[in-house]
XYZ file of C-alpha atoms in Angstrom:
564
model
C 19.618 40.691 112.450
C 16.328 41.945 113.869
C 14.806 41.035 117.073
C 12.286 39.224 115.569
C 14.441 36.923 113.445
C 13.795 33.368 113.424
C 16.931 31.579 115.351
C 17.174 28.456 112.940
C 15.913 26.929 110.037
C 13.216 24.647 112.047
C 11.548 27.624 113.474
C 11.910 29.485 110.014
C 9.418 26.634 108.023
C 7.634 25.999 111.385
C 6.293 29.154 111.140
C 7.247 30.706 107.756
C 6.540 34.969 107.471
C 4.087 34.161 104.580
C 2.873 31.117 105.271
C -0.130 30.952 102.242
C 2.765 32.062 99.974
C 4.923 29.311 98.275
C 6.553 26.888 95.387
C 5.627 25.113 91.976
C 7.701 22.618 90.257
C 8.276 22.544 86.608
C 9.048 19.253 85.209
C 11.691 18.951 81.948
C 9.069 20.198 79.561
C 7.754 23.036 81.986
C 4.752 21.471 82.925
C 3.700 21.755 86.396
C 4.405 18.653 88.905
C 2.406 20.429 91.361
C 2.787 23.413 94.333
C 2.487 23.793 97.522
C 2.332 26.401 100.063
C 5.175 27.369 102.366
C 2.231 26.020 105.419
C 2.264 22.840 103.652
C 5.768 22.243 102.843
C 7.250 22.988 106.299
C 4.327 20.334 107.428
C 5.303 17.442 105.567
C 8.426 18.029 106.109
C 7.483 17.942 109.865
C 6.187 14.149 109.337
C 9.365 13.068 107.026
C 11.337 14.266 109.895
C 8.968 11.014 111.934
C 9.955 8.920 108.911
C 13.811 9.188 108.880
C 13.357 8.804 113.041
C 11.475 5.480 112.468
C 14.271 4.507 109.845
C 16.776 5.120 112.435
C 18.641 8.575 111.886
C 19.428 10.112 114.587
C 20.613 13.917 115.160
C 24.129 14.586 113.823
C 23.684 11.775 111.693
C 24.570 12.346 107.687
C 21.798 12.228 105.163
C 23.333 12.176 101.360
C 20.088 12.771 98.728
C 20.969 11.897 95.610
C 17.133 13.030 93.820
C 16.255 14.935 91.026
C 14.220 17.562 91.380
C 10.985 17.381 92.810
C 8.987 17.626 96.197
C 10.791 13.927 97.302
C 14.150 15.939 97.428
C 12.713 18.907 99.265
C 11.070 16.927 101.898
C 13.766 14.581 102.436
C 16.072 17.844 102.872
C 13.788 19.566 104.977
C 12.705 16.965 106.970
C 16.386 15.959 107.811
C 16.966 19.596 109.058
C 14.227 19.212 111.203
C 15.066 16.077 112.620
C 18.459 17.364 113.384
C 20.449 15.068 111.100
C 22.997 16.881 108.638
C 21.651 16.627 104.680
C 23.730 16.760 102.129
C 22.892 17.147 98.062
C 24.487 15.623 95.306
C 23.637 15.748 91.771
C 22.011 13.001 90.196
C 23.092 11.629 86.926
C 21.820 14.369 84.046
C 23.007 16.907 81.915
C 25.137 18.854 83.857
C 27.755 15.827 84.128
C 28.133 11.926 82.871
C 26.477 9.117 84.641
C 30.060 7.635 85.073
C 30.916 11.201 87.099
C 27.982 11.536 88.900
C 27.945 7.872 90.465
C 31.610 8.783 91.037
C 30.735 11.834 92.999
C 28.089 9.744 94.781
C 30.670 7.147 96.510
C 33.469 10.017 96.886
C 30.557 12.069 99.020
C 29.611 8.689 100.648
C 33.018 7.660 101.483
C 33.871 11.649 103.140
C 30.462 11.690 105.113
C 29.927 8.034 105.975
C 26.295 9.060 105.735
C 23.584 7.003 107.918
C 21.468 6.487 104.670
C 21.537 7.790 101.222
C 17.981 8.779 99.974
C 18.392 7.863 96.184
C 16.137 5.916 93.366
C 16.415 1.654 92.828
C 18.522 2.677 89.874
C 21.264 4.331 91.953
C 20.897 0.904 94.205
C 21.303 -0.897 91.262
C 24.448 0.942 89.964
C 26.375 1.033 92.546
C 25.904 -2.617 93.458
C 27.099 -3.249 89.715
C 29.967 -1.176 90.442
C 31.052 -2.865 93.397
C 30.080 -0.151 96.313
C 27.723 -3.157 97.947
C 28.609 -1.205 101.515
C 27.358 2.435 99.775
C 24.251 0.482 98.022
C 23.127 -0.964 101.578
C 22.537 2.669 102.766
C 20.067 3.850 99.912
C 17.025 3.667 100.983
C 13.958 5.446 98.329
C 11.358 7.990 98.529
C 8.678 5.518 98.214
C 10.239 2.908 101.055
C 10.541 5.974 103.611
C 6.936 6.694 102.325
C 5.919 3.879 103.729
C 6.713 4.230 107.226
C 4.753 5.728 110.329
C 6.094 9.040 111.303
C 7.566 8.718 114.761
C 5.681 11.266 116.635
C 7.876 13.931 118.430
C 10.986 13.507 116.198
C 12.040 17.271 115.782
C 14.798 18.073 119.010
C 15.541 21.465 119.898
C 17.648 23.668 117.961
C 20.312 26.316 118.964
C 21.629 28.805 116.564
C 25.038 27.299 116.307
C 24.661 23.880 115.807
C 24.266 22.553 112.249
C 21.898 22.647 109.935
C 23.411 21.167 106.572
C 26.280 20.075 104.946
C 27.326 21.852 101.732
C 29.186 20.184 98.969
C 31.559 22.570 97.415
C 31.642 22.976 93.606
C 35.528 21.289 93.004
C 36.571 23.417 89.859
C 39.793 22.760 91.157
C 40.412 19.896 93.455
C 38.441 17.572 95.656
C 34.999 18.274 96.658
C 34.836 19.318 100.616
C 32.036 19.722 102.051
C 31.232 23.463 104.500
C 29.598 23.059 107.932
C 26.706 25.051 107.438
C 25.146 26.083 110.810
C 21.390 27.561 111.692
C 23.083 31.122 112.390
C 25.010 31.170 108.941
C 22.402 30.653 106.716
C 19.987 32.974 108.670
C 22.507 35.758 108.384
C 23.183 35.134 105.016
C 19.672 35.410 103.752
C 19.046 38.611 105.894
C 22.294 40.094 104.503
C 20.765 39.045 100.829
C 17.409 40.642 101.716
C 18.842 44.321 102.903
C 21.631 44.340 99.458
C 19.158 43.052 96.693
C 16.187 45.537 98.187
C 18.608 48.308 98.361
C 18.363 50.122 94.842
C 14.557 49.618 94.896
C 14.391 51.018 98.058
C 13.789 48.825 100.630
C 14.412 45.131 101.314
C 13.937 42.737 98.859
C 11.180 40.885 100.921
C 8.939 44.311 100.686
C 9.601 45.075 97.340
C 9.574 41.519 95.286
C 6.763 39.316 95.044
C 8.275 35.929 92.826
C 11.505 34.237 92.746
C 12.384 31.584 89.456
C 15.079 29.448 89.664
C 15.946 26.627 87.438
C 19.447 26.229 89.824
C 19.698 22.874 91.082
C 19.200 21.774 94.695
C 22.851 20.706 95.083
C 24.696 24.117 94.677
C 24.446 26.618 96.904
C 22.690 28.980 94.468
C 19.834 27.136 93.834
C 19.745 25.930 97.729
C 20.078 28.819 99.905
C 19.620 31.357 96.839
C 16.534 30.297 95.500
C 14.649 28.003 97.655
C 15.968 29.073 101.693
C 16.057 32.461 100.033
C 12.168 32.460 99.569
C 11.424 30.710 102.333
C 13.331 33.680 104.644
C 11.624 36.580 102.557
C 8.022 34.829 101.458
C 8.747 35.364 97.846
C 6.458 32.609 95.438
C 8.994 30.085 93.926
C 9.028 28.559 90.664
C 11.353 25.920 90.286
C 12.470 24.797 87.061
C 14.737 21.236 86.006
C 17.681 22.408 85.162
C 17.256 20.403 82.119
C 14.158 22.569 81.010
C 16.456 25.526 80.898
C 19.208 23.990 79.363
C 16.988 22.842 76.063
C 15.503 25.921 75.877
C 16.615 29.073 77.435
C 13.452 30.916 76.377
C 11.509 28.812 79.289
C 13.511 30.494 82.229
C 12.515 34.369 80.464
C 9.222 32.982 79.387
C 8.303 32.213 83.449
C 9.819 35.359 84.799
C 7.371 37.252 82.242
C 4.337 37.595 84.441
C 4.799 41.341 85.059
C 5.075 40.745 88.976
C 8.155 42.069 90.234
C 10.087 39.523 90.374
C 14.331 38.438 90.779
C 16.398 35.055 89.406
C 20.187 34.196 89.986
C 22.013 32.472 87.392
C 25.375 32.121 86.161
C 27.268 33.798 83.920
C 27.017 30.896 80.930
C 22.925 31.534 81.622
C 22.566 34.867 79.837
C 25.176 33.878 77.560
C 22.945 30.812 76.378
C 19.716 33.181 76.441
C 21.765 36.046 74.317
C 22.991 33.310 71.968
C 19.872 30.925 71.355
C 16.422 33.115 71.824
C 15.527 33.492 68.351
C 14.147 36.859 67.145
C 10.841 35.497 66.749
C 10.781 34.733 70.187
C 10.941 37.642 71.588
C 7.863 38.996 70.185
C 5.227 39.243 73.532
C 8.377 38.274 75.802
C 7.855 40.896 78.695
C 10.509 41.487 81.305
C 9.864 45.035 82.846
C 9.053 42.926 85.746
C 12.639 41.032 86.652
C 13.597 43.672 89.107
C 16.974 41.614 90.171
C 18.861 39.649 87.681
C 21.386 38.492 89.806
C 24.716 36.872 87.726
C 27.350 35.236 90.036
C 28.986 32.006 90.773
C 31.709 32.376 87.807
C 33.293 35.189 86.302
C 30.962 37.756 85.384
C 32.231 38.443 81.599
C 31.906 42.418 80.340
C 30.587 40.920 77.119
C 28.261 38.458 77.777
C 27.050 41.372 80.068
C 26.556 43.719 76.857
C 25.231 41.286 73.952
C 22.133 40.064 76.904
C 21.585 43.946 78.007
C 21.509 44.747 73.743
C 19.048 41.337 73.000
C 16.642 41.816 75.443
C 16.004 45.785 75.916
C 13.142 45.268 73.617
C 11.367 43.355 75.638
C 11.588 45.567 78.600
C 14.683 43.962 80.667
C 16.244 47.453 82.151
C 19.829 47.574 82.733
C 19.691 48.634 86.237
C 18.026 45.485 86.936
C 21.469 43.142 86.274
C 23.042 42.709 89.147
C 26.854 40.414 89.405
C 27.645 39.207 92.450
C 30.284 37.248 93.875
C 29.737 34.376 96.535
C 30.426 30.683 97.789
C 29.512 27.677 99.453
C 31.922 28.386 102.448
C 30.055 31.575 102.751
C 27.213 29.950 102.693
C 26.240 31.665 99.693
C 26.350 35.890 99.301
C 29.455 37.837 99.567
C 28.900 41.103 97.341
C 26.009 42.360 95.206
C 26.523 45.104 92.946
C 23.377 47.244 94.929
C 23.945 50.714 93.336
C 21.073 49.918 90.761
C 23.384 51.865 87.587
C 23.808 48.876 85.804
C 26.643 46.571 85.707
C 30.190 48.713 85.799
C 33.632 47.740 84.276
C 36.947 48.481 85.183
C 40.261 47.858 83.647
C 42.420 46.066 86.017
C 45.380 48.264 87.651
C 48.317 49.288 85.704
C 51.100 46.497 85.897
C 49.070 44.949 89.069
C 48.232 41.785 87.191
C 51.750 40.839 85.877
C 51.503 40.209 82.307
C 47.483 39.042 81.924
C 46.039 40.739 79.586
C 42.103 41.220 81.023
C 41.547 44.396 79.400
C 38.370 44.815 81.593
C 36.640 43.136 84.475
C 32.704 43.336 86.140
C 32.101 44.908 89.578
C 30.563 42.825 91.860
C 29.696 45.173 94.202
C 30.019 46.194 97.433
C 29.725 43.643 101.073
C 26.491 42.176 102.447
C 25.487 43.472 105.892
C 28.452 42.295 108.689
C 31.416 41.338 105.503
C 34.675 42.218 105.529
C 36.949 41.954 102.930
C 41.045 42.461 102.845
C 43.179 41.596 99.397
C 46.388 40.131 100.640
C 50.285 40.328 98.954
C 51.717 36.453 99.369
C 53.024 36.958 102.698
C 49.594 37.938 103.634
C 50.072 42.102 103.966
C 46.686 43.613 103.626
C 47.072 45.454 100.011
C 45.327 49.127 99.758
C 42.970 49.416 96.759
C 43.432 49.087 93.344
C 46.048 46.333 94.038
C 45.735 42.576 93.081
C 46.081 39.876 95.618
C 44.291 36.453 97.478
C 40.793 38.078 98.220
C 40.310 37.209 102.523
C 36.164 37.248 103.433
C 35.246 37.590 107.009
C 31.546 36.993 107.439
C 29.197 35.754 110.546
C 27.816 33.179 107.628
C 30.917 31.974 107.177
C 30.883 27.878 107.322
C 32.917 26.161 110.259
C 35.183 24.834 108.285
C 35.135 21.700 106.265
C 33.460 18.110 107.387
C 36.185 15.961 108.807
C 38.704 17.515 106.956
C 41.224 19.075 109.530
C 43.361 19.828 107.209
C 41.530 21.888 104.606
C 39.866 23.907 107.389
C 43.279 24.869 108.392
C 44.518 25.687 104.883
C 41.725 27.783 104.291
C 40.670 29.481 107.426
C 42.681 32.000 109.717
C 41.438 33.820 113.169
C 37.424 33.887 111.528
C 39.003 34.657 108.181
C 38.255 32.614 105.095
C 41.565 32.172 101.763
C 38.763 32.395 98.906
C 41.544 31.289 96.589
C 40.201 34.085 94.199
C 42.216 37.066 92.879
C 40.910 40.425 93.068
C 41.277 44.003 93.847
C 39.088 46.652 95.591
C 38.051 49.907 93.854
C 35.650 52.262 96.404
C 35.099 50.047 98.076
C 33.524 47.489 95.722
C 35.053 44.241 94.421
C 36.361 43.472 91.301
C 37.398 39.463 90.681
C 39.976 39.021 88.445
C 40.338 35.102 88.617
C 41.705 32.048 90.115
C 44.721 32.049 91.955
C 45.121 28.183 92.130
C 44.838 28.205 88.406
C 47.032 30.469 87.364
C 49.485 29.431 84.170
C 52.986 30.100 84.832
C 54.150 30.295 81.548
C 57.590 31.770 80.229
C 57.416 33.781 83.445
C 54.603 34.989 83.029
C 50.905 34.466 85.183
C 48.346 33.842 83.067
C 44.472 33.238 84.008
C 42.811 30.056 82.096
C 40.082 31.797 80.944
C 41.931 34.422 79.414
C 42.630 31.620 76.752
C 39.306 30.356 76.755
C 37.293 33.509 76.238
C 39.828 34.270 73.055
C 38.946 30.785 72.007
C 35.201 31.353 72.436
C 35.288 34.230 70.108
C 37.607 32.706 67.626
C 34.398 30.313 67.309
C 32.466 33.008 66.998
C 30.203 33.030 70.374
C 30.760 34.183 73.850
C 30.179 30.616 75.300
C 28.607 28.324 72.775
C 32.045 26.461 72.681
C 32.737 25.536 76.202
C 36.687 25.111 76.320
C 38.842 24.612 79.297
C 43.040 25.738 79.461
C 45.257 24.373 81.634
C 48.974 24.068 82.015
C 51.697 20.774 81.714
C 55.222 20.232 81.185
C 56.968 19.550 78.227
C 60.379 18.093 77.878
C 62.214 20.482 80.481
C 60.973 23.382 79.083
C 59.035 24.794 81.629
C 54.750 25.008 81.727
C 53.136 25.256 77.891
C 49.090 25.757 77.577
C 46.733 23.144 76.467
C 43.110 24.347 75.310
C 40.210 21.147 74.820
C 37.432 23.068 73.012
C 33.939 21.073 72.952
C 32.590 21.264 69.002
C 29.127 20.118 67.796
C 30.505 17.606 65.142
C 33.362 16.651 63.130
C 34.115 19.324 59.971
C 37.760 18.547 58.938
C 37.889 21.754 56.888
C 35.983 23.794 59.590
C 37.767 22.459 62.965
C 41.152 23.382 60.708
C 40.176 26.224 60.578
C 38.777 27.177 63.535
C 42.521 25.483 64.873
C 44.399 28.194 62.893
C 42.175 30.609 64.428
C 42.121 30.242 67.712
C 46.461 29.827 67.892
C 46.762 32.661 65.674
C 44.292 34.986 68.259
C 46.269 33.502 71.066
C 49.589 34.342 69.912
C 48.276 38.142 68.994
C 46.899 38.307 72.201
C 49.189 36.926 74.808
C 52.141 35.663 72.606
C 51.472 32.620 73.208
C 51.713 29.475 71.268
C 49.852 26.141 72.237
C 51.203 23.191 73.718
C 48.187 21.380 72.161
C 44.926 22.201 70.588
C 42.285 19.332 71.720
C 38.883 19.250 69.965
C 36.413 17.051 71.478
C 32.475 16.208 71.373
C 29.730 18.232 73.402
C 29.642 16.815 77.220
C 33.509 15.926 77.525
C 34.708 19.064 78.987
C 33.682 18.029 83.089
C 31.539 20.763 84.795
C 30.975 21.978 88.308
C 26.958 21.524 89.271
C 27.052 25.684 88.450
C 28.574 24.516 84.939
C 32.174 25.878 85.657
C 35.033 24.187 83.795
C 36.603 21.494 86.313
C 40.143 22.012 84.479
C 42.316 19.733 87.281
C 39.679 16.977 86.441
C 40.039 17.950 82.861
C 43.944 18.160 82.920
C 44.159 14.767 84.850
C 41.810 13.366 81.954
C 43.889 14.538 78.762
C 47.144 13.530 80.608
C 45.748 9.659 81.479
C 44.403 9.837 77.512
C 41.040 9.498 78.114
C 39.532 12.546 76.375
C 38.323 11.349 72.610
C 39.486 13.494 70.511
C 39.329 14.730 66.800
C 42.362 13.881 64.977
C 42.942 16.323 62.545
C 44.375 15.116 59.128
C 47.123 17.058 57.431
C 46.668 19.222 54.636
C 48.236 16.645 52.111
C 46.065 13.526 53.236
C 42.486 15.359 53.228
């Protein structure tokens, strides 16, 4: 980092680099909520570090915000990083999980972080008191009751580079949630790295060459945390924040927002531009303007090669330049960036290496590009030999933003980190230099000997129902009667068609069986919302396995032929 670098996030919003700069909020239906300038925010945020001191938090204590979006999170957040005390986000109940999941996630994160208080809404009170979690309900205290309190003057300790600045829930796609130790040096390094690799094809950094940031991301996932809001902060960039709910009713409000003409970048995930290829109408895109998104960064799932194509072929017209979508590959124990694809050609696809993934049948995969400033990375065989390129193995990341290890969890911290070096659990290989992600090694099917990735099975199933997406689906493995590991698909449809789901049933096993030669354990269709997400809208399959074993997925029960 530069000499001039701020040395931790309380110095960074003390004295932001463009301090008259900052964010708007967008409620559900876009409106504005209100904005303030980077000046302004780190200043409240100076007095709601007085509040949680007069409530009694002290540094090193846990803070769990359980808000939706708005300035109430952000100042609670802040403030907590300024008073020393460790925040942590979780989502709120909403559309990116059930109520009955989120106040789940609420007491598991409680019960890991034994949290001093919980900033949450009367509701949540309310819930979990009905639920029985009397202990957890004591510790929620609301925006309006810390509102209410006289800042304790002098509340904001000194900070040194290493100590910690936040607590980051990771997104559990396939186990329990853990949360990364975040410290004041990772997350400056991280945004510095992101500055130097997005600004790179136009030039210079992205600070000096962008102007606006949108993000409709939550505030819980890394991506919409460090990406979008510390992200600005670090480079001075105007913010729009959407609800995630806004996006997610209609797609055309995330374009509509980035169509100012400014020069402007957005991270989203792969599903994101899927939705937007799938659901902007051709009558919307007449006026819709995008010469000006500069970085369309795609990451935090696997970048598909054709969701890639059908949003570079809808939205040409309307300016969007194929140089300007970027994948990328990162996570929370990173902090957030890993790779960006910073050659500015466009996104770049590679078949995977002869007889190097042992029976999948990928018959392409995205580039994600090349290390952020100070990242190494080494794809290891099973015994941990460092592979040469153009190999497949358990992708290693060695990064000075790396987290320091896992909150209280000894255990995981050892599983997953070695001499500075982090097990991503992904599987990838190298080609020049640049990384290609291939897919999940803890989710790999064994099945008649063979590995197989999940989402091998449920991109075939996507396009058997005739979208890239549309028909979220999750595959996982179980046993059945001593013979070994057989696939099970649960496919999310928008109602109940006898004649159409049999249909669609016939043609998703006959494209898996011409595909992979496989035949299905069990075909599960089920209504819109079953199918549990990360807060990034990954598939949770373990959650999703542990659900159709235990019975509790409602299913469609598909009559036979003769009684319809």
């Amino acid at each position: 980092m530069t000499p001039d670098s701020p040395l931790s996030l309380k110095e960074l919003l003390l004295a932001p680099p463009r301090p008259d700069r900052g964010l708007e909020i967008l409620d559900r239906r876009g409106r504005s909520i209100g904005a303030r300038s980077w000046r302004e925010l780190g200043e409240i945020a100076e007095a709601q570090a007085g509040r949680l001191h007069r409530h009694g938090v002290q540094p090193e204590d846990r803070v769990l915000l359980c808000l939706p979006l708005g300035f109430s999170l952000l100042d609670c957040w802040l403030g907590s990083v300024l008073r020393g005390a460790w925040p942590a986000a979780v989502a709120p109940a909403g559309v990116l999980g059930g109520k009955e999941q989120a106040l789940a996630q609420v007491v598991h994160a409680a019960e890991a972080l034994t949290p001093r208080v919980i900033v949450g809404s009367t509701h949540l009170r309310e819930q979990l008191t009905e639920r029985g979690d009397r202990a957890i309900a004591e510790r929620v205290v609301t925006p309006e009751e810390l509102e209410e309190l006289t800042p304790v003057t002098g509340a904001l300790p000194d900070i040194h580079p290493d100590q910690t600045a936040f607590l980051q829930l990771t997104s559990g796609s396939t186990g329990k949630r853990r949360a990364g130790v975040i410290s004041h040096r990772a997350i400056l390094h991280d945004t510095y790295a992101s500055n130097l690799s997005i600004g790179q094809p136009l030039g210079s950094t992205a600070a000096e060459s962008l102007e606006r940031m949108v993000s409709w991301l939550p505030m819980h996932h890394d991506m919409g945390l460090v990406g979008g809001l510390l992200f600005s902060l670090r480079c001075g960039f105007d913010l729009t924040l959407m609800a995630p709910e806004a996006f997610l009713a209609r797609p055309r409000a995330w374009l509509q927002a980035l169509a100012t003409g400014a020069p402007s970048l957005s991270p989203a995930p792969n599903f994101a531009y899927q939705l937007c290829a799938e659901r902007v109408r051709d009558e919307e895109l007449t006026g819709l303007d995008l010469s000006g998104w500069k970085a369309a960064l795609v990451g935090a799932e696997m970048v598909r090669p054709e969701t890639v194509r059908g949003f570079l072929e809808r939205f040409e017209s309307c300016g969007f330049s194929a140089s300007s979508l970027r994948p990328c590959y990162g996570l929370a124990e990173a902090t957030l960036a890993v790779t960006f694809d910073d050659r500015g050609e466009g996104p770049r696809f590679r078949r995977p290496p002869e007889g190097s993934t042992e029976g999948w049948e990928l018959e392409e995969v995205t580039c994600n590009g090349r290390p952020v400033a100070d990242t190494e990375l080494e794809v290891r065989a099973p015994d941990g030999t460092v592979l040469g390129e153009d190999k497949v193995g358990r992708l290693w990341v060695k990064a000075p933003s790396l987290c320091d290890g896992y909150y209280d969890d000894p255990n995981g911290t050892y599983e997953s980190f070695d001499d500075g070096w982090l097990d991503t659990g992904d599987l990838a290989f190298l080609h020049d230099g640049e990384l290609y992600p291939v897919g999940r090694h803890k989710e790999i099917l064994v099945l008649r000997g063979h590995n197989v990735m999940p989402h091998e099975l449920e991109w075939l199933a996507d396009e058997a129902a005739g979208g890239g997406g549309s028909e979220r689906c999750g595959a996982f493995a179980v046993a059945r009667d001593g013979s070994g590991e057989e696939p099970v698909l649960v496919m999310e449809v928008s109602g109940r068609d006898d004649a159409a789901l049999r249909a669609l049933d016939s043609e998703v096993r006959s494209r898996l069986g011409r595909a992979l030669g496989l035949p299905l354990a069990d075909l599960v269709f089920v209504r819109r919302g079953q199918v549990p997400k990360t807060s990034s809208g990954k598939v949770r399959r373990a959650e999703l396995r542990r659900l159709y074993l235990a019975q509790q997925l409602d299913r469609f029960e598909l009559p036979s032929e003769e009684s319809s």
